[in-house]
Coordinates of C-alpha atoms and ligand atoms in Angstrom, one line a residue:
X1 CA 24.5 -17.8 19.3
X2 CA 26.6 -18.2 22.4
X3 CA 23.9 -16.9 24.6
X4 CA 21.3 -19.2 23.1
X5 CA 23.6 -22.2 23.7
X6 CA 24.1 -21.5 27.4
X7 CA 20.3 -21.0 27.9
X8 CA 19.7 -24.2 26.1
X9 CA 21.9 -26.0 28.6
X10 CA 20.4 -24.4 31.7
X11 CA 16.8 -24.5 30.7
X12 CA 16.9 -27.1 27.9
X13 CA 13.3 -28.1 27.9
X14 CA 11.7 -24.8 28.5
X15 CA 13.8 -23.2 25.7
X16 CA 12.9 -25.9 23.3
X17 CA 9.2 -25.6 24.1
X18 CA 9.4 -21.8 23.8
X19 CA 11.0 -21.9 20.4
X20 CA 8.3 -24.4 19.3
X21 CA 5.4 -22.5 20.7
X22 CA 5.0 -20.5 17.5
X23 CA 3.3 -22.5 14.7
X24 CA 1.4 -21.6 11.6
X25 CA -0.7 -23.5 9.1
X26 CA 0.4 -24.4 5.5
X27 CA -1.6 -24.4 2.3
X28 CA -0.6 -25.3 -1.3
X29 CA -3.0 -24.4 -4.1
X30 CA -3.2 -25.8 -7.5
X31 CA -5.8 -24.1 -9.6
X32 CA -7.0 -24.5 -13.2
X33 CA -9.1 -21.6 -14.4
X34 CA -11.0 -21.6 -17.7
X35 CA -12.0 -18.0 -18.4
X36 CA -14.8 -16.8 -20.6
X37 CA -14.4 -13.1 -21.5
X38 CA -17.8 -13.0 -23.1
X39 CA -19.8 -13.4 -19.9
X40 CA -17.0 -12.6 -17.5
X41 CA -17.3 -16.0 -15.8
X42 CA -14.8 -18.7 -15.2
X43 CA -14.8 -22.4 -14.2
X44 CA -12.3 -23.3 -11.6
X45 CA -10.8 -26.5 -10.3
X46 CA -8.9 -26.2 -7.0
X47 CA -6.7 -28.8 -5.4
X48 CA -5.7 -27.6 -2.0
X49 CA -3.1 -29.4 0.2
X50 CA -3.5 -28.3 3.8
X51 CA -1.1 -29.2 6.6
X52 CA -2.4 -28.7 10.1
X53 CA 0.6 -27.6 12.1
X54 CA -1.5 -26.5 15.0
X55 CA -1.7 -28.6 18.2
X56 CA -5.5 -28.8 17.7
X57 CA -7.8 -31.2 16.0
X58 CA -10.0 -29.4 13.4
X59 CA -13.5 -30.6 12.8
X60 CA -14.5 -27.9 10.3
X61 CA -12.8 -25.5 7.9
X62 CA -13.9 -22.2 6.4
X63 CA -13.1 -20.5 3.1
X64 CA -13.4 -16.9 2.0
X65 CA -15.6 -16.3 -1.1
X66 CA -14.9 -12.6 -1.4
X67 CA -16.7 -12.0 -4.7
X68 CA -20.1 -12.7 -3.0
X69 CA -19.6 -9.4 -1.2
X70 CA -20.5 -7.7 -4.5
X71 CA -24.2 -8.6 -4.4
X72 CA -27.1 -6.2 -3.4
X73 CA -27.9 -6.7 0.3
X74 CA -24.5 -8.3 1.1
X75 CA -22.9 -7.3 4.4
X76 CA -20.4 -5.1 2.6
X77 CA -23.3 -3.4 0.8
X78 CA -25.3 -2.8 3.9
X79 CA -22.1 -1.7 5.8
X80 CA -21.3 0.8 3.1
X81 CA -24.9 2.2 3.0
X82 CA -25.1 2.6 6.8
X83 CA -21.6 3.8 7.9
X84 CA -21.6 7.6 8.4
X85 CA -18.6 8.2 6.1
X86 CA -18.7 5.6 3.3
X87 CA -15.8 4.9 1.0
X88 CA -16.8 6.9 -2.1
X89 CA -15.6 4.1 -4.3
X90 CA -18.3 1.9 -2.8
X91 CA -21.2 4.1 -1.6
X92 CA -24.4 2.5 -2.7
X93 CA -23.0 1.0 -5.9
X94 CA -23.3 -2.6 -4.8
X95 CA -27.0 -2.2 -4.2
X96 CA -27.5 -1.2 -7.9
X97 CA -25.7 -4.2 -9.5
X98 CA -27.8 -6.3 -11.8
X99 CA -27.6 -10.1 -12.0
X100 CA -25.1 -10.0 -14.8
X101 CA -23.0 -7.3 -13.0
X102 CA -22.7 -8.7 -9.5
X103 CA -20.0 -11.0 -8.2
X104 CA -21.0 -14.7 -7.7
X105 CA -18.8 -17.5 -6.4
X106 CA -20.5 -20.8 -6.3
X107 CA -19.0 -24.0 -5.0
X108 CA -20.2 -26.9 -7.1
X109 CA -18.5 -29.7 -5.2
X110 CA -15.9 -30.1 -2.4
X111 CA -14.1 -33.3 -1.4
X112 CA -11.8 -34.1 1.5
X113 CA -9.3 -36.8 0.5
X114 CA -11.6 -37.8 -2.4
X115 CA -14.8 -38.0 -0.3
X116 CA -17.7 -35.6 -0.8
X117 CA -18.2 -33.0 1.9
X118 CA -21.2 -31.1 3.2
X119 CA -20.9 -27.4 3.1
X120 CA -23.0 -24.3 3.1
X121 CA -22.4 -20.7 1.9
X122 CA -23.2 -17.7 4.1
X123 CA -22.4 -14.7 2.0
X124 CA -18.6 -14.4 1.7
X125 CA -17.9 -17.5 4.0
X126 CA -18.1 -21.1 3.0
X127 CA -18.7 -23.3 6.1
X128 CA -17.4 -26.9 5.8
X129 CA -18.1 -29.7 8.2
X130 CA -15.4 -32.3 7.7
X131 CA -16.0 -36.0 7.3
X132 CA -12.9 -36.9 9.2
X133 CA -11.2 -34.6 11.7
X134 CA -7.8 -33.2 10.8
X135 CA -5.5 -34.2 13.6
X136 CA -2.4 -32.2 14.5
X137 CA 0.3 -32.8 11.9
X138 CA -2.2 -34.2 9.3
X139 CA -2.0 -33.4 5.6
X140 CA -5.3 -33.4 3.8
X141 CA -6.4 -32.7 0.3
X142 CA -9.4 -30.7 -0.6
X143 CA -10.7 -30.8 -4.2
X144 CA -13.1 -28.1 -5.2
X145 CA -15.1 -27.3 -8.4
X146 CA -16.3 -23.8 -8.4
X147 CA -17.9 -21.3 -10.8
X148 CA -17.4 -17.6 -10.6
X149 CA -18.8 -14.4 -12.1
X150 CA -16.4 -11.4 -11.9
X151 CA -18.3 -8.4 -10.6
X152 CA -18.1 -4.9 -12.1
X153 CA -15.2 -3.3 -10.4
X154 CA -16.4 -1.7 -7.2
X155 CA -13.7 -2.1 -4.7
X156 CA -10.2 -3.5 -5.4
X157 CA -11.1 -6.2 -7.7
X158 CA -13.6 -6.7 -10.6
X159 CA -14.0 -6.1 -14.3
X160 CA -13.6 -2.9 -16.2
X161 CA -12.1 -0.4 -13.8
X162 CA -12.6 3.3 -14.3
X163 CA -9.4 3.4 -16.5
X164 CA -10.7 0.6 -18.7
X165 CA -8.6 -2.3 -17.4
X166 CA -10.7 -5.4 -18.2
X167 CA -9.9 -7.7 -15.2
X168 CA -8.4 -6.8 -11.8
X169 CA -8.4 -10.2 -10.2
X170 CA -7.8 -10.0 -6.5
X171 CA -9.6 -11.9 -3.8
X172 CA -10.9 -13.9 -6.7
X173 CA -10.6 -17.6 -5.6
X174 CA -12.1 -19.6 -2.7
X175 CA -9.4 -19.1 -0.1
X176 CA -9.0 -21.1 3.0
X177 CA -9.4 -19.0 6.2
X178 CA -6.5 -18.7 8.5
X179 CA -6.4 -20.7 11.8
X180 CA -3.9 -19.5 14.3
X181 CA -3.4 -19.7 18.1
X182 CA -6.5 -17.5 18.4
X183 CA -8.6 -19.9 16.4
X184 CA -10.4 -19.4 13.1
X185 CA -10.5 -16.0 11.4
X186 CA -13.6 -16.4 9.2
X187 CA -14.4 -12.8 9.0
X188 CA -17.2 -11.9 6.5
X189 CA -15.7 -9.5 3.9
X190 CA -16.9 -6.0 4.4
X191 CA -14.2 -4.3 2.4
X192 CA -11.2 -4.0 4.7
X193 CA -8.3 -6.2 5.8
X194 CA -6.8 -9.6 4.9
X195 CA -5.1 -12.5 6.5
X196 CA -4.0 -15.7 4.7
X197 CA -2.1 -19.0 5.1
X198 CA 1.5 -19.2 4.0
X199 CA 2.1 -21.6 1.2
X200 CA 2.3 -21.8 -2.6
X201 CA 0.3 -21.3 -5.7
X202 CA 0.4 -23.2 -9.0
X203 CA -2.2 -21.5 -11.2
X204 CA -3.1 -22.2 -14.8
X205 CA -5.3 -19.7 -16.6
X206 CA -6.9 -20.4 -20.0
X207 CA -7.8 -17.1 -21.6
X208 CA -8.3 -15.5 -25.0
X209 CA -5.0 -15.2 -26.7
X210 CA -5.1 -11.5 -27.2
X211 CA -5.0 -10.8 -23.4
X212 CA -1.8 -10.1 -21.5
X213 CA -1.9 -11.5 -17.9
X214 CA 0.1 -10.1 -15.0
X215 CA 0.3 -12.1 -11.8
X216 CA 1.9 -13.1 -8.6
X217 CA 4.7 -15.6 -9.1
X218 CA 6.8 -16.6 -12.0
X219 CA 5.4 -17.5 -15.5
X220 CA 6.5 -21.1 -16.2
X221 CA 6.0 -21.1 -20.0
X222 CA 7.1 -17.7 -21.4
X223 CA 8.0 -19.3 -24.7
X224 CA 4.5 -20.5 -25.2
X225 CA 3.1 -17.1 -24.3
X226 CA 5.2 -14.1 -25.6
X227 CA 3.3 -11.0 -24.5
X228 CA 6.5 -9.4 -23.2
X229 CA 7.5 -12.4 -21.1
X230 CA 9.5 -13.8 -24.1
X231 CA 10.6 -12.0 -27.2
X232 CA 8.6 -14.2 -29.6
X233 CA 5.8 -13.9 -32.1
X234 CA 3.4 -16.8 -31.9
X235 CA 2.7 -18.4 -35.2
X236 CA -1.0 -19.2 -35.6
X237 CA -1.8 -18.6 -32.0
X238 CA -4.6 -20.7 -30.6
X239 CA -7.9 -19.1 -29.6
X240 CA -6.9 -19.4 -25.9
X241 CA -3.4 -19.4 -24.3
X242 CA -2.7 -21.4 -21.1
X243 CA -0.7 -19.3 -18.7
X244 CA 1.1 -21.2 -16.0
X245 CA 2.2 -19.3 -12.9
X246 CA 4.0 -20.6 -9.8
X247 CA 4.6 -18.7 -6.6
X248 CA 6.4 -20.1 -3.5
X249 CA 6.3 -18.7 0.0
X250 CA 3.4 -16.4 -0.4
X251 CA 0.0 -16.1 1.2
X252 CA -2.1 -14.8 -1.7
X253 CA -2.2 -14.7 -5.5
X254 CA -3.4 -11.8 -7.6
X255 CA -3.7 -11.4 -11.4
X256 CA -4.9 -9.0 -13.9
X257 CA -5.7 -9.2 -17.6
X258 CA -6.2 -6.7 -20.4
X259 CA -5.8 -6.9 -24.2
X260 CA -4.2 -3.5 -24.3
X261 CA -1.4 -3.9 -21.7
X262 CA 2.1 -2.9 -22.6
X263 CA 4.4 -5.2 -20.7
X264 CA 7.9 -3.7 -19.9
X265 CA 10.6 -5.3 -17.9
X266 CA 13.0 -3.0 -16.0
X267 CA 16.2 -4.8 -15.2
X268 CA 17.6 -4.1 -11.8
X269 CA 21.2 -5.4 -11.2
X270 CA 20.8 -5.8 -7.5
X271 CA 17.3 -7.4 -7.9
X272 CA 14.4 -7.6 -8.2
X273 CA 13.5 -6.8 -11.7
X274 CA 10.3 -4.8 -12.3
X275 CA 7.5 -5.8 -14.6
X276 CA 5.3 -2.9 -15.6
X277 CA 1.8 -3.6 -17.1
X278 CA -0.1 -0.6 -18.3
X279 CA -2.1 0.9 -21.2
X280 CA 0.4 3.1 -23.0
X281 CA -0.9 6.7 -23.6
X282 CA -0.6 10.3 -22.7
X283 CA -2.2 9.7 -19.3
X284 CA 0.3 7.0 -18.4
X285 CA 3.4 8.7 -19.8
X286 CA 5.2 8.8 -16.4
X287 CA 5.3 5.0 -16.3
X288 CA 8.3 5.2 -18.5
X289 CA 10.2 6.9 -15.6
X290 CA 8.9 4.7 -12.9
X291 CA 11.6 2.0 -13.1
X292 CA 14.5 4.2 -12.0
X293 CA 12.5 5.3 -8.9
X294 CA 11.7 1.7 -8.0
X295 CA 15.3 0.7 -8.3
X296 CA 16.2 3.4 -5.7
X297 CA 13.2 2.4 -3.6
X298 CA 14.2 -1.3 -3.3
X299 CA 17.8 -0.4 -2.7
X300 CA 16.9 1.8 0.3
X301 CA 14.4 -0.7 1.6
X302 CA 16.8 -3.7 1.3
X303 CA 19.4 -1.7 3.3
X304 CA 17.0 -0.4 6.0
X305 CA 14.2 -2.8 6.3
X306 CA 15.4 -6.2 5.1
X307 CA 16.2 -7.9 1.8
X308 CA 13.3 -8.4 -0.6
X309 CA 13.5 -12.1 -1.5
X310 CA 11.6 -12.6 -4.7
X311 CA 13.1 -12.3 -8.2
X312 CA 10.7 -9.7 -9.4
X313 CA 8.0 -7.2 -8.5
X314 CA 5.1 -6.3 -10.8
X315 CA 3.3 -2.9 -10.9
X316 CA 0.0 -3.5 -12.7
X317 CA -2.5 -0.9 -13.8
X318 CA -5.8 -1.9 -12.4
X319 CA -8.0 -1.8 -9.3
X320 CA -9.2 1.4 -7.8
X321 CA -6.2 3.3 -6.2
X322 CA -3.4 1.1 -4.9
X323 CA -3.6 -2.3 -3.3
X324 CA -0.8 -4.6 -2.3
X325 CA -0.4 -8.3 -3.1
X326 CA 2.5 -10.7 -3.0
X327 CA 5.1 -9.8 -5.6
X328 CA 2.7 -7.3 -7.2
X329 CA 0.5 -4.3 -6.8
X330 CA -2.7 -3.1 -8.6
X331 CA -2.7 0.7 -9.0
X332 CA -4.6 3.2 -11.0
X333 CA -2.3 4.6 -13.6
X334 CA -3.5 8.0 -14.7
X335 CA -1.2 10.0 -12.4
X336 CA 1.4 12.8 -12.2
X337 CA 4.9 11.5 -11.7
X338 CA 5.0 12.1 -8.0
X339 CA 1.6 10.5 -7.4
X340 CA 2.6 7.5 -9.5
X341 CA 5.9 7.1 -7.6
X342 CA 4.2 7.8 -4.3
X343 CA 1.6 5.1 -4.7
X344 CA 4.1 2.6 -6.2
X345 CA 6.5 3.2 -3.3
X346 CA 3.7 2.7 -0.7
X347 CA 2.4 -0.5 -2.3
X348 CA 5.9 -1.8 -2.8
X349 CA 6.7 -1.3 0.9
X350 CA 3.7 -3.4 1.7
X351 CA 5.8 -6.3 0.3
X352 CA 7.7 -6.0 3.6
X353 CA 4.8 -5.3 6.0
X354 CA 2.0 -7.3 4.4
X355 CA 3.7 -9.5 1.9
X356 CA 6.4 -10.9 4.2
X357 CA 5.5 -9.8 7.8
X358 CA 2.0 -11.0 7.4
X359 CA 0.3 -9.9 10.6
X360 CA -3.4 -10.4 11.0
X361 CA -4.4 -7.1 9.4
X362 CA -7.9 -7.2 10.9
X363 CA -6.3 -7.0 14.4
X364 CA -3.1 -5.2 13.6
X365 CA -3.9 -3.0 10.6
X366 CA -1.4 -0.5 12.0
X367 CA 1.4 -3.0 11.8
X368 CA 0.7 -3.2 8.1
X369 CA -0.5 0.2 6.9
X370 CA 1.3 2.2 9.6
X371 CA 4.7 0.5 9.2
X372 CA 4.3 0.7 5.4
X373 CA 3.5 4.4 5.5
X374 CA 6.5 4.9 7.9
X375 CA 8.8 3.1 5.5
X376 CA 7.4 4.8 2.4
X377 CA 7.6 8.2 4.1
X378 CA 11.3 7.7 4.6
X379 CA 11.8 6.6 1.0
X380 CA 9.8 9.4 -0.4
X381 CA 12.0 11.8 1.5
X382 CA 15.0 10.1 -0.2
X383 CA 13.5 10.4 -3.6
X384 CA 12.1 13.9 -3.3
X385 CA 14.1 15.6 -0.5
X386 CA 12.8 19.1 -1.4
X387 CA 9.2 18.0 -0.6
X388 CA 9.7 16.6 2.9
X389 CA 11.6 18.2 5.7
X390 CA 9.8 15.9 8.2
X391 CA 8.4 12.9 6.3
X392 CA 6.1 11.9 9.1
X393 CA 4.6 15.4 9.8
X394 CA 1.4 14.6 7.9
X395 CA 0.8 11.5 10.0
X396 CA 1.4 13.3 13.3
X397 CA -1.1 16.0 12.1
X398 CA -3.7 13.5 11.1
X399 CA -3.4 11.6 14.4
X400 CA -3.6 14.8 16.5
X401 CA -6.7 15.9 14.6
X402 CA -8.7 12.8 15.5
X403 CA -7.1 12.5 19.0
X404 CA -8.5 15.9 19.9
X405 CA -12.0 15.0 18.4
X406 CA -14.6 12.7 19.8
X407 CA -14.1 10.1 17.0
X408 CA -10.9 8.4 17.9
X409 CA -11.1 4.6 18.6
X410 CA -8.3 2.5 20.0
X411 CA -5.8 0.9 17.6
X412 CA -6.7 -2.5 18.9
X413 CA -10.2 -2.2 17.4
X414 CA -10.9 -4.9 14.9
X415 CA -10.5 -3.3 11.5
X416 CA -14.0 -4.1 10.4
X417 CA -15.6 -2.7 13.5
X418 CA -14.5 0.9 13.7
X419 CA -17.5 3.2 13.7
X420 CA -16.2 5.4 11.0
X421 CA -13.8 5.1 8.1
X422 CA -12.1 8.2 9.4
X423 CA -11.3 6.5 12.7
X424 CA -10.1 3.3 11.0
X425 CA -8.0 5.1 8.5
X426 CA -6.4 7.5 11.0
X427 CA -5.7 4.7 13.4
X428 CA -4.1 2.3 11.0
X429 CA -2.3 4.7 8.7
X430 CA -1.5 7.9 10.7
X431 CA -1.3 6.6 14.3
X432 CA 0.5 3.5 12.9
X433 CA 3.3 5.8 11.7
X434 CA 3.2 7.8 15.0
X435 CA 3.5 4.7 17.2
X436 CA 6.7 3.7 15.3
X437 CA 8.3 7.1 14.8
X438 CA 7.5 8.1 18.4
X439 CA 9.4 5.0 19.6
X440 CA 12.5 6.7 18.4
X441 CA 11.8 9.4 21.0
X442 CA 11.8 6.6 23.6
X443 CA 14.6 4.3 22.5
X444 CA 16.5 6.3 19.9
X445 CA 16.6 6.2 16.1
X446 CA 19.5 3.8 15.9
X447 CA 17.7 1.3 18.0
X448 CA 14.6 1.6 15.8
X449 CA 16.7 1.0 12.7
X450 CA 18.3 -2.1 14.1
X451 CA 14.9 -3.3 15.4
X452 CA 13.2 -3.0 12.1
X453 CA 15.9 -5.2 10.4
X454 CA 15.8 -7.7 13.3
X455 CA 12.0 -7.8 13.1
X456 CA 12.2 -8.6 9.5
X457 CA 14.9 -11.3 10.0
X458 CA 13.0 -13.0 12.8
X459 CA 9.4 -12.7 11.6
X460 CA 9.4 -12.7 7.8
X461 CA 7.2 -15.5 6.4
X462 CA 5.2 -15.6 9.7
X463 CA 2.4 -13.8 11.3
X464 CA 3.9 -11.4 14.0
X465 CA 1.6 -9.7 16.4
X466 CA 2.1 -6.4 18.3
X467 CA 3.8 -8.1 21.2
X468 CA 6.3 -9.8 18.8
X469 CA 7.4 -6.4 17.5
X470 CA 7.4 -4.9 21.0
X471 CA 9.8 -7.7 22.2
X472 CA 12.2 -7.0 19.4
X473 CA 12.5 -3.3 20.3
X474 CA 12.8 -4.2 24.0
X475 CA 15.6 -6.6 23.3
X476 CA 17.4 -4.1 21.1
X477 CA 17.0 -1.2 23.6
X478 CA 17.0 -2.9 27.0
X479 CA 14.0 -0.7 27.8
X480 CA 10.7 -2.0 29.0
X481 CA 7.9 -1.0 26.6
X482 CA 4.7 -2.7 27.8
X483 CA 3.3 0.6 29.0
X484 CA 3.8 2.3 25.7
X485 CA 1.9 -0.2 23.6
X486 CA -0.7 -0.7 26.3
X487 CA -1.5 3.0 26.3
X488 CA -1.1 3.8 22.6
X489 CA -2.6 0.6 21.2
X490 CA -5.3 -0.3 23.7
X491 CA -6.5 3.1 24.7
X492 CA -7.1 6.5 23.2
X493 CA -5.3 8.3 26.0
X494 CA -3.2 11.2 24.8
X495 CA 0.1 12.8 25.5
X496 CA 0.1 16.3 26.8
X497 CA 3.1 17.4 28.8
X498 CA 3.1 21.1 29.9
X499 CA 5.3 23.6 31.6
X500 CA 2.9 24.3 34.5
X501 CA 4.5 26.7 36.8
X502 CA 7.7 28.7 37.2
X503 CA 8.8 30.1 40.5
X504 CA 11.9 32.3 40.8
X505 CA 14.1 33.8 43.5
X506 CA 17.7 35.1 43.7
X507 CA 19.0 31.6 44.3
X508 CA 17.5 29.9 41.3
X509 CA 14.4 28.8 39.4
X510 CA 11.9 26.0 40.0
X511 CA 10.1 24.6 37.1
X512 CA 7.0 22.4 37.6
X513 CA 6.1 20.2 34.6
X514 CA 2.7 18.6 34.4
X515 CA 1.8 15.2 32.8
X516 CA -1.2 14.5 30.6
X517 CA -3.1 11.2 30.4
X518 CA -0.2 9.1 29.1
X519 CA 3.3 8.8 30.5
X520 CA 6.3 9.4 28.3
X521 CA 9.9 10.3 28.7
X522 CA 10.4 14.0 28.5
X523 CA 13.2 16.0 26.9
X524 CA 13.5 19.7 27.3
X525 CA 16.0 22.6 26.7
X526 CA 16.7 25.6 28.8
X527 CA 18.0 28.5 26.7
X528 CA 19.9 31.1 28.7
X529 CA 20.1 34.8 27.9
X530 CA 23.7 34.4 27.1
X531 CA 22.8 31.8 24.4
X532 CA 23.8 28.7 26.2
X533 CA 21.5 25.7 25.8
X534 CA 21.2 23.1 28.5
X535 CA 19.5 19.8 27.6
X536 CA 17.6 17.6 30.0
X537 CA 16.0 14.2 29.8
X538 CA 13.5 12.7 32.2
X539 CA 12.9 8.9 31.7
X540 CA 9.5 7.6 32.9
X541 CA 9.9 5.1 35.7
X542 CA 8.1 2.5 33.6
X543 CA 11.0 2.2 31.1
X544 CA 13.3 0.6 33.7
X545 CA 16.2 2.2 31.8
X546 CA 17.0 5.0 29.5
X547 CA 18.0 5.6 25.9
X548 CA 21.4 6.7 24.8
X549 CA 21.3 10.5 24.9
X550 CA 23.5 13.1 23.4
X551 CA 26.7 13.7 25.4
X552 CA 25.7 17.1 26.8
X553 CA 22.3 16.0 28.0
X554 CA 21.6 15.8 31.7
X555 CA 19.6 12.7 32.7
X556 CA 17.3 13.5 35.6
X557 CA 15.7 11.1 38.0
X558 CA 12.7 9.0 36.7
X559 CA 9.3 10.5 36.6
X560 CA 7.0 8.2 38.6
X561 CA 3.8 8.0 36.4
X562 CA 1.6 8.4 39.5
X563 CA 2.9 11.9 40.0
X564 CA 1.0 14.5 38.0
X565 CA 3.8 17.0 38.5
X566 CA 7.6 16.9 38.3
X567 CA 9.7 19.6 39.8
X568 CA 13.1 20.7 38.5
X569 CA 15.4 23.1 40.3
X570 CA 17.9 25.2 38.3
X571 CA 20.8 27.2 39.7
X572 CA 20.1 30.0 37.3
X573 CA 17.9 32.9 38.4
X574 CA 14.8 33.4 36.2
X575 CA 16.4 36.6 34.8
X576 CA 19.2 34.6 33.3
X577 CA 16.8 32.3 31.5
X578 CA 15.5 33.2 28.0
X579 CA 13.1 30.3 27.2
X580 CA 12.1 26.8 28.1
X581 CA 11.2 24.3 25.4
X582 CA 9.7 20.8 25.8
X583 CA 9.9 17.9 23.3
X584 CA 13.0 19.0 21.5
X585 CA 13.3 15.7 19.7
X586 CA 10.1 16.5 17.8
X587 CA 9.1 12.8 17.5
X588 CA 6.3 13.0 20.1
X589 CA 2.6 13.4 19.5
X590 CA 1.9 15.9 22.3
X591 CA -1.6 17.1 21.4
X592 CA -1.3 20.6 22.8
X593 CA 1.9 22.4 21.6
X594 CA 0.9 25.7 23.1
X595 CA 1.9 24.7 26.6
X596 CA 5.2 23.2 25.6
X597 CA 7.2 26.4 25.3
X598 CA 7.6 29.5 27.4
X599 CA 9.5 32.7 26.8
X600 CA 10.5 34.2 30.1
X601 CA 8.9 37.7 30.6
X602 CA 10.9 40.8 31.0
X603 CA 10.7 43.2 34.0
X604 CA 9.0 40.7 36.2
X605 CA 9.0 40.8 40.0
X606 CA 9.8 37.2 40.8
X607 CA 9.7 38.0 44.5
X608 CA 6.0 38.7 44.4
X609 CA 4.7 36.6 41.5
X610 CA 5.1 33.2 39.9
X611 CA 4.2 32.2 36.4
X612 CA 1.3 29.8 35.9
X613 CA 0.0 28.0 32.8
X614 CA -3.4 29.5 31.7
X615 CA -4.4 27.5 28.7
X616 CA -7.8 26.4 29.8
X617 CA -8.9 29.9 30.4
X618 CA -7.2 30.9 27.2
X619 CA -9.2 28.5 25.2
X620 CA -12.5 29.5 26.8
X621 CA -12.0 33.2 26.3
X622 CA -10.2 32.9 23.0
X623 CA -7.3 35.1 24.2
X624 CA -3.7 34.3 23.6
X625 CA -2.3 34.7 27.1
X626 CA -0.7 31.4 27.7
X627 CA 0.8 32.1 31.1
X628 CA -0.4 34.4 33.9
X629 CA 0.9 36.1 37.0
X630 CA -0.1 34.4 40.2
X631 CA 0.7 35.9 43.6
X632 CA 3.3 33.8 45.5
Ligands
ZN701 ZN1 -1.4 0.6 2.2

């Protein structure tokens, strides 16, 4: 606080303008939904209050109409039928939907401050030309009448999923597109990522009384509903019940409905409570044990990643795998205990990295999926320590596999526009974990832990981008990190440090290390014949600093990234050295491990020969000789 105050005095105006340079839009939805379970259609009324906090005057607005993606010939359908490795859940299924099976979202009327508006629908986007511009700071009200047919469940949402859940209602309502400092984000829906405006939802759903509804937010009328929300038996229930949900400080609203849901509440003293909705049976028997794992999960996450702020979290059987929403997740439920816990932990951790740190996922999918996987990997190691020695090992492996293929695309690729699902998935999930865990190699684990909490404290309820996260870690570490994100996010350049050459004489040993495409700090050990281990650390010059290293580690001079080689002179003669090992922290995605270690050869005439890395030849010939003799 003290520091902020002095800056304020010295640079009063610029500080104020800096702190005000971040803005975000605000949207409050009131919706009334009358649901017909016979034809799977509903009539909707939507009153949307929108506040333009941007410095810009808006002459048009856009809405997402996600359900229109589930029509033969839609962009999502064509994308799925033309991409080389389609999601098996989608495949060509959309192309085969009949008129009564497809998704349809029609806008019947739209008004701006009570005056009718012109609009047109292009697939999953509603384009609206405004009567009156929305000036900076203006509040406007949009009233919409819409009619929707719920598609057969294809991807994420829809009716009758493969486990027999009637309605998985995600991406189900006309949703205003986000407008931020980069402008509108009216991306046609092709099945990938989401981005929404912060605000609130007040949703009424009229539905057949035998259905149990699970949803984002808090049920306002449990005593009129029962269904596990209140311990009552309705006398002479009406044909339909009206469910009233409210959710504050969220950017989306999901719900699901099934007549066969069991609704159980797991009380968690330290909050939140867990609402479980599932069809009870042999295939879902492990749901009874889920609560205790979720209590441990949220305890760990609260301590390490920031405090979950909502009063409850719902785990809802539905959808087609696992998908995150504010205060809730839809997961398939027929699972082994570890699979059920694994998917629940992953989706719950999205509450932090999608629910609260709501980055534009299309541009920063790795800040959502990657950070979520990183957090859930750590929690799964806590829950099942016997299964994970290194919780991130699988992510490193997945990343290295694509990094050594011809298919990798940079992390900064727009999520919709990766050429393959493999490249998208590996970038956002695996490389997303690697980018975060590898930071611990650069700045140290303690700094990462502090950074993650500070990131949450400063950026929850906003839309952080990559630079916002980078700045937090820079501030916590005092290390400059531009280069790291520039290389690892914007390019597919890889890390490959190697022990290139060893030259010995009576006076000592000279080791030449070689750099790959991407600069990184390097740590290595020298193990002597007598068992002594010496640790060394070479910062890269781009860091303009170094991390806190273990006491007995020798910090060498910076490696200038323009130098392909770095020479180290040791006092020990080569005969005294047993082996040399690079990357002893382990948290570095060096794509070629074979050149990272050398065991010194016996009976070697160091006066005549030096040792030289021979991997390229090795690969061509398929022999295993890593290092070869070269005449001095
Ligand atoms: Zn995920």
